[in-house]
mmCIF file of C-alpha atoms in Angstrom:
data_model
loop_
_atom_site.group_PDB
_atom_site.id
_atom_site.type_symbol
_atom_site.label_atom_id
_atom_site.label_comp_id
_atom_site.label_asym_id
_atom_site.label_seq_id
_atom_site.Cartn_x
_atom_site.Cartn_y
_atom_site.Cartn_z
ATOM 1 C CA SER J 710 0.000 0.000 0.000
ATOM 2 C CA GLN J 711 1.286 3.483 -0.808
ATOM 3 C CA GLU J 712 -0.165 4.653 2.490
ATOM 4 C CA LEU J 713 2.250 2.496 4.412
ATOM 5 C CA GLU J 714 5.973 2.159 3.764
ATOM 6 C CA GLN J 715 8.234 -0.364 5.457
ATOM 7 C CA SER J 716 12.016 -0.284 5.579
ATOM 8 C CA PRO J 717 14.195 -2.049 4.959
ATOM 9 C CA GLN J 718 12.604 -4.441 2.487
ATOM 10 C CA SER J 719 14.997 -7.172 3.542
ATOM 11 C CA LEU J 720 17.533 -7.691 6.263
ATOM 12 C CA ILE J 721 20.224 -10.277 6.956
ATOM 13 C CA VAL J 722 21.737 -10.254 10.424
ATOM 14 C CA GLN J 723 24.086 -12.414 12.430
ATOM 15 C CA GLU J 724 22.535 -14.286 15.328
ATOM 16 C CA GLY J 725 22.770 -12.251 18.496
ATOM 17 C CA LYS J 726 22.661 -8.871 16.754
ATOM 18 C CA ASN J 727 19.979 -6.263 17.312
ATOM 19 C CA LEU J 728 17.863 -4.891 14.478
ATOM 20 C CA THR J 729 15.146 -2.352 13.764
ATOM 21 C CA ILE J 730 12.338 -2.309 11.206
ATOM 22 C CA ASN J 731 10.441 0.884 10.455
ATOM 23 C CA CYS J 732 6.896 1.515 9.303
ATOM 24 C CA THR J 733 5.794 4.971 8.131
ATOM 25 C CA SER J 734 2.269 6.063 7.335
ATOM 26 C CA SER J 735 1.169 8.994 5.198
ATOM 27 C CA LYS J 736 -1.907 9.318 7.397
ATOM 28 C CA THR J 737 -2.599 9.524 11.106
ATOM 29 C CA LEU J 738 -2.750 6.081 12.622
ATOM 30 C CA TYR J 739 -5.724 5.028 14.721
ATOM 31 C CA GLY J 740 -4.020 1.718 15.306
ATOM 32 C CA LEU J 741 -0.753 0.122 14.225
ATOM 33 C CA TYR J 742 -0.401 -3.645 14.085
ATOM 34 C CA TRP J 743 2.689 -5.816 13.789
ATOM 35 C CA TYR J 744 2.428 -9.321 12.386
ATOM 36 C CA LYS J 745 4.984 -11.997 11.568
ATOM 37 C CA GLN J 746 4.690 -14.443 8.685
ATOM 38 C CA LYS J 747 6.704 -17.578 8.077
ATOM 39 C CA TYR J 748 7.027 -18.884 4.536
ATOM 40 C CA GLY J 749 3.959 -20.829 3.487
ATOM 41 C CA GLU J 750 2.000 -19.887 6.562
ATOM 42 C CA GLY J 751 -0.491 -17.305 7.683
ATOM 43 C CA LEU J 752 0.234 -14.214 9.730
ATOM 44 C CA ILE J 753 0.780 -14.323 13.471
ATOM 45 C CA PHE J 754 -0.233 -11.285 15.533
ATOM 46 C CA LEU J 755 2.601 -9.747 17.551
ATOM 47 C CA MET J 756 1.176 -6.557 19.033
ATOM 48 C CA MET J 757 -0.994 -3.518 18.466
ATOM 49 C CA LEU J 758 -0.261 0.110 19.338
ATOM 50 C CA GLN J 759 -2.758 2.933 19.594
ATOM 51 C CA LYS J 760 -1.474 5.795 21.654
ATOM 52 C CA GLY J 761 1.299 8.156 20.631
ATOM 53 C CA GLY J 762 4.465 7.235 22.490
ATOM 54 C CA GLU J 763 3.128 3.807 23.378
ATOM 55 C CA GLU J 764 5.647 0.983 23.600
ATOM 56 C CA LYS J 765 4.944 -2.739 23.911
ATOM 57 C CA SER J 766 7.118 -5.802 24.184
ATOM 58 C CA HIS J 767 6.658 -9.448 23.301
ATOM 59 C CA GLU J 768 9.587 -11.594 24.404
ATOM 60 C CA LYS J 769 12.616 -9.947 22.762
ATOM 61 C CA ILE J 770 10.557 -7.870 20.342
ATOM 62 C CA THR J 771 9.660 -4.267 21.199
ATOM 63 C CA ALA J 772 7.500 -1.921 19.154
ATOM 64 C CA LYS J 773 6.898 1.774 19.592
ATOM 65 C CA LEU J 774 4.475 4.259 18.050
ATOM 66 C CA ASP J 775 5.831 7.781 17.752
ATOM 67 C CA GLU J 776 4.116 10.796 19.302
ATOM 68 C CA LYS J 777 2.649 12.021 16.038
ATOM 69 C CA LYS J 778 1.210 8.557 15.406
ATOM 70 C CA GLN J 779 2.539 8.252 11.889
ATOM 71 C CA GLN J 780 5.542 6.007 12.388
ATOM 72 C CA SER J 781 6.321 2.835 14.258
ATOM 73 C CA SER J 782 9.513 0.918 14.827
ATOM 74 C CA LEU J 783 9.967 -2.726 15.711
ATOM 75 C CA HIS J 784 13.169 -3.660 17.489
ATOM 76 C CA ILE J 785 14.519 -7.156 18.031
ATOM 77 C CA THR J 786 17.172 -7.629 20.686
ATOM 78 C CA ALA J 787 19.725 -10.445 20.431
ATOM 79 C CA SER J 788 18.172 -11.954 17.295
ATOM 80 C CA GLN J 789 17.754 -15.714 16.988
ATOM 81 C CA PRO J 790 17.090 -17.970 13.988
ATOM 82 C CA SER J 791 13.505 -18.314 15.251
ATOM 83 C CA HIS J 792 13.001 -14.606 14.535
ATOM 84 C CA ALA J 793 13.441 -15.186 10.807
ATOM 85 C CA GLY J 794 10.406 -14.476 8.655
ATOM 86 C CA ILE J 795 8.498 -11.596 7.126
ATOM 87 C CA TYR J 796 7.383 -8.797 9.410
ATOM 88 C CA LEU J 797 4.368 -6.791 8.293
ATOM 89 C CA CYS J 798 2.962 -3.659 9.769
ATOM 90 C CA GLY J 799 -0.721 -2.951 9.386
ATOM 91 C CA ALA J 800 -2.454 0.372 9.795
ATOM 92 C CA ASP J 801 -5.930 1.412 10.734
ATOM 93 C CA THR J 802 -6.082 4.910 9.270
ATOM 94 C CA GLY J 803 -9.833 5.322 9.192
ATOM 95 C CA GLY J 804 -10.775 4.509 12.743
ATOM 96 C CA TYR J 805 -13.024 1.718 11.558
ATOM 97 C CA GLN J 806 -10.634 -1.159 12.133
ATOM 98 C CA LYS J 807 -10.035 -1.966 8.494
ATOM 99 C CA VAL J 808 -6.348 -2.771 8.348
ATOM 100 C CA THR J 809 -4.071 -1.876 5.431
ATOM 101 C CA PHE J 810 -0.763 -3.742 5.341
ATOM 102 C CA GLY J 811 2.716 -2.668 4.319
ATOM 103 C CA THR J 812 4.764 -4.692 1.865
ATOM 104 C CA GLY J 813 6.749 -6.397 4.608
ATOM 105 C CA THR J 814 10.350 -6.780 5.706
ATOM 106 C CA LYS J 815 12.031 -10.117 5.094
ATOM 107 C CA LEU J 816 14.388 -11.011 7.943
ATOM 108 C CA GLN J 817 17.057 -13.679 7.781
ATOM 109 C CA VAL J 818 19.108 -14.553 10.852
ATOM 110 C CA ILE J 819 22.378 -16.345 10.194
ATOM 111 C CA PRO J 820 23.524 -18.735 12.935
ATOM 112 C CA ASP A 767 -10.123 -24.418 18.671
ATOM 113 C CA ALA A 768 -8.559 -25.496 15.381
ATOM 114 C CA GLY A 769 -8.029 -21.944 14.221
ATOM 115 C CA VAL A 770 -9.125 -20.552 10.875
ATOM 116 C CA ILE A 771 -9.430 -23.355 8.337
ATOM 117 C CA GLN A 772 -8.964 -22.828 4.620
ATOM 118 C CA SER A 773 -9.348 -25.239 1.760
ATOM 119 C CA PRO A 774 -7.863 -26.205 -0.517
ATOM 120 C CA ARG A 775 -4.273 -25.377 0.495
ATOM 121 C CA HIS A 776 -3.139 -25.483 -3.108
ATOM 122 C CA GLU A 777 -5.110 -25.055 -6.296
ATOM 123 C CA VAL A 778 -3.834 -25.256 -9.843
ATOM 124 C CA THR A 779 -6.302 -24.482 -12.578
ATOM 125 C CA GLU A 780 -6.410 -23.418 -16.196
ATOM 126 C CA MET A 781 -7.366 -19.973 -17.346
ATOM 127 C CA GLY A 782 -11.101 -19.610 -17.766
ATOM 128 C CA GLN A 783 -12.033 -22.137 -15.103
ATOM 129 C CA GLU A 784 -14.065 -21.342 -12.024
ATOM 130 C CA VAL A 785 -12.220 -21.428 -8.707
ATOM 131 C CA THR A 786 -13.829 -21.590 -5.265
ATOM 132 C CA LEU A 787 -11.858 -21.002 -2.095
ATOM 133 C CA ARG A 788 -13.327 -21.903 1.268
ATOM 134 C CA CYS A 789 -12.921 -20.606 4.790
ATOM 135 C CA LYS A 790 -14.168 -21.627 8.207
ATOM 136 C CA PRO A 791 -13.591 -18.876 10.793
ATOM 137 C CA ILE A 792 -12.948 -19.417 14.463
ATOM 138 C CA SER A 793 -16.171 -20.124 16.327
ATOM 139 C CA GLY A 794 -17.539 -16.986 17.953
ATOM 140 C CA HIS A 795 -15.703 -14.572 15.667
ATOM 141 C CA ASP A 796 -18.111 -12.196 13.953
ATOM 142 C CA TYR A 797 -15.692 -10.550 11.495
ATOM 143 C CA LEU A 798 -14.303 -12.373 8.487
ATOM 144 C CA PHE A 799 -11.714 -10.982 6.071
ATOM 145 C CA TRP A 800 -10.438 -12.157 2.680
ATOM 146 C CA TYR A 801 -6.947 -11.046 1.628
ATOM 147 C CA ARG A 802 -4.761 -11.637 -1.402
ATOM 148 C CA GLN A 803 -0.969 -11.655 -1.209
ATOM 149 C CA THR A 804 1.402 -11.251 -4.160
ATOM 150 C CA MET A 805 5.037 -10.259 -4.449
ATOM 151 C CA MET A 806 4.160 -7.153 -6.411
ATOM 152 C CA ARG A 807 1.267 -5.797 -4.362
ATOM 153 C CA GLY A 808 1.797 -7.317 -0.938
ATOM 154 C CA LEU A 809 -1.184 -8.188 1.242
ATOM 155 C CA GLU A 810 -4.425 -6.626 0.023
ATOM 156 C CA LEU A 811 -7.816 -6.675 1.692
ATOM 157 C CA LEU A 812 -10.450 -7.866 -0.768
ATOM 158 C CA ILE A 813 -13.621 -7.892 1.294
ATOM 159 C CA TYR A 814 -14.779 -8.246 4.852
ATOM 160 C CA PHE A 815 -17.970 -9.381 6.557
ATOM 161 C CA ASN A 816 -19.542 -8.605 9.902
ATOM 162 C CA ASN A 817 -22.205 -10.983 11.177
ATOM 163 C CA ASN A 818 -22.297 -12.607 7.732
ATOM 164 C CA VAL A 819 -23.034 -9.295 5.978
ATOM 165 C CA PRO A 820 -20.512 -7.848 3.495
ATOM 166 C CA ILE A 821 -19.355 -4.496 4.863
ATOM 167 C CA ASP A 822 -16.678 -3.365 2.438
ATOM 168 C CA ASP A 823 -15.924 -4.985 -0.903
ATOM 169 C CA SER A 824 -13.960 -2.074 -2.356
ATOM 170 C CA GLY A 825 -10.866 -4.240 -2.624
ATOM 171 C CA MET A 826 -12.462 -6.817 -4.899
ATOM 172 C CA PRO A 827 -10.539 -6.402 -8.160
ATOM 173 C CA GLU A 828 -13.411 -6.882 -10.581
ATOM 174 C CA ASP A 829 -16.711 -8.578 -11.211
ATOM 175 C CA ARG A 830 -15.009 -11.904 -11.768
ATOM 176 C CA PHE A 831 -14.548 -12.057 -7.989
ATOM 177 C CA SER A 832 -17.427 -12.742 -5.628
ATOM 178 C CA ALA A 833 -17.627 -13.673 -1.950
ATOM 179 C CA LYS A 834 -20.398 -15.077 0.181
ATOM 180 C CA MET A 835 -20.932 -15.901 3.802
ATOM 181 C CA PRO A 836 -24.125 -17.978 4.078
ATOM 182 C CA ASN A 837 -23.644 -18.581 7.803
ATOM 183 C CA ALA A 838 -21.326 -17.733 10.683
ATOM 184 C CA SER A 839 -19.106 -20.737 10.105
ATOM 185 C CA PHE A 840 -18.486 -20.674 6.373
ATOM 186 C CA SER A 841 -17.396 -18.309 3.621
ATOM 187 C CA THR A 842 -16.403 -18.711 -0.012
ATOM 188 C CA LEU A 843 -14.410 -16.622 -2.449
ATOM 189 C CA LYS A 844 -15.149 -17.419 -6.066
ATOM 190 C CA ILE A 845 -13.274 -16.392 -9.189
ATOM 191 C CA GLN A 846 -15.072 -16.925 -12.495
ATOM 192 C CA PRO A 847 -13.457 -16.980 -14.992
ATOM 193 C CA SER A 848 -9.956 -17.229 -13.570
ATOM 194 C CA GLU A 849 -6.969 -15.538 -15.221
ATOM 195 C CA PRO A 850 -3.198 -16.014 -14.779
ATOM 196 C CA ARG A 851 -2.939 -12.646 -12.992
ATOM 197 C CA ASP A 852 -5.169 -14.051 -10.242
ATOM 198 C CA SER A 853 -2.313 -16.309 -9.166
ATOM 199 C CA ALA A 854 -1.584 -15.455 -5.540
ATOM 200 C CA VAL A 855 -1.954 -16.686 -1.989
ATOM 201 C CA TYR A 856 -5.426 -16.003 -0.642
ATOM 202 C CA PHE A 857 -5.855 -15.669 3.111
ATOM 203 C CA CYS A 858 -8.924 -15.719 5.245
ATOM 204 C CA ALA A 859 -8.858 -14.149 8.719
ATOM 205 C CA SER A 860 -11.393 -13.764 11.495
ATOM 206 C CA ARG A 861 -11.763 -11.502 14.491
ATOM 207 C CA GLN A 862 -14.095 -11.065 17.414
ATOM 208 C CA THR A 863 -15.789 -7.735 18.124
ATOM 209 C CA GLY A 864 -14.021 -5.856 20.900
ATOM 210 C CA THR A 865 -10.631 -7.362 20.120
ATOM 211 C CA TYR A 866 -7.901 -6.215 17.750
ATOM 212 C CA GLU A 867 -6.196 -9.413 16.723
ATOM 213 C CA GLN A 868 -7.058 -10.973 13.401
ATOM 214 C CA TYR A 869 -6.430 -14.713 13.269
ATOM 215 C CA PHE A 870 -5.210 -15.812 9.863
ATOM 216 C CA GLY A 871 -5.689 -19.120 8.151
ATOM 217 C CA PRO A 872 -2.779 -20.894 6.427
ATOM 218 C CA GLY A 873 -3.800 -19.566 3.021
ATOM 219 C CA THR A 874 -4.658 -21.067 -0.350
ATOM 220 C CA ARG A 875 -1.946 -20.872 -2.983
ATOM 221 C CA LEU A 876 -3.696 -20.411 -6.332
ATOM 222 C CA THR A 877 -1.917 -20.915 -9.629
ATOM 223 C CA VAL A 878 -3.763 -20.161 -12.845
ATOM 224 C CA THR A 879 -2.014 -21.399 -15.983
#
C-alpha cells in the first residue's frame, strides 16, 4: 500500500545482533499492528499500538508508536534464527478497524 | 479451537475455469476478512464481513470475484473466470468484536495457468 511504507525491504543479520524495522504512514494512525509471517504460513499477531508514544514488548521484540502517530519501529534484541520471517505492519487509518498492510520486511538470521 | 481453516491449500487451474476457495472462521468470531498476497502488491484486503453481511468490498478487483458468507461458520471466495494474474496466496482471517487481533488461516496458494 502506498499509504504504508516499510524499511528495509529485507535484512540479513548475524545471530545475536539487534535490528530495527520501520513503518511509516502517510496518514494519522488510529491503530498500528505488527504481524509476523513464516514462509507458506499465515500471519501471526505480535502486538498492536494505539497511543502516541506507546511501547509494547513481546519476548525480545519491542515496538513503539511515535508521538505524532505516523511512524512505528519494531526492534529485536539479540536476534535468533527463530526470529526469521516476514514482518508486516498494518495500519488502521480510518478509525473503523479496516487494516491496510505494508509490503513487509524479510528477515534472515544467520547462525 | 482449530483456528481458521482454509481449503484447498493449493489449487492449480487453467485460465477460464471457475475457482472456489473456502474458509471456516474461528467459532464466535463475527468478522471475516479475505486477503490476497502477491510479491508485487503485498497483502491486500479484498472484502470483509460482519455478522455474515458484506461491509466493504472495495478491494475486490473486478466482477469476476465474488464472496459469500451464508452462515457464521463458512465463507467462499469465487473467481469466475480465472486468469493467470489471479495467481496469488489467498488468506482468510477472522476476528471477534471488541478485540484487535485478526487470526489468519494458512492460506490457499492459487496458480492459474
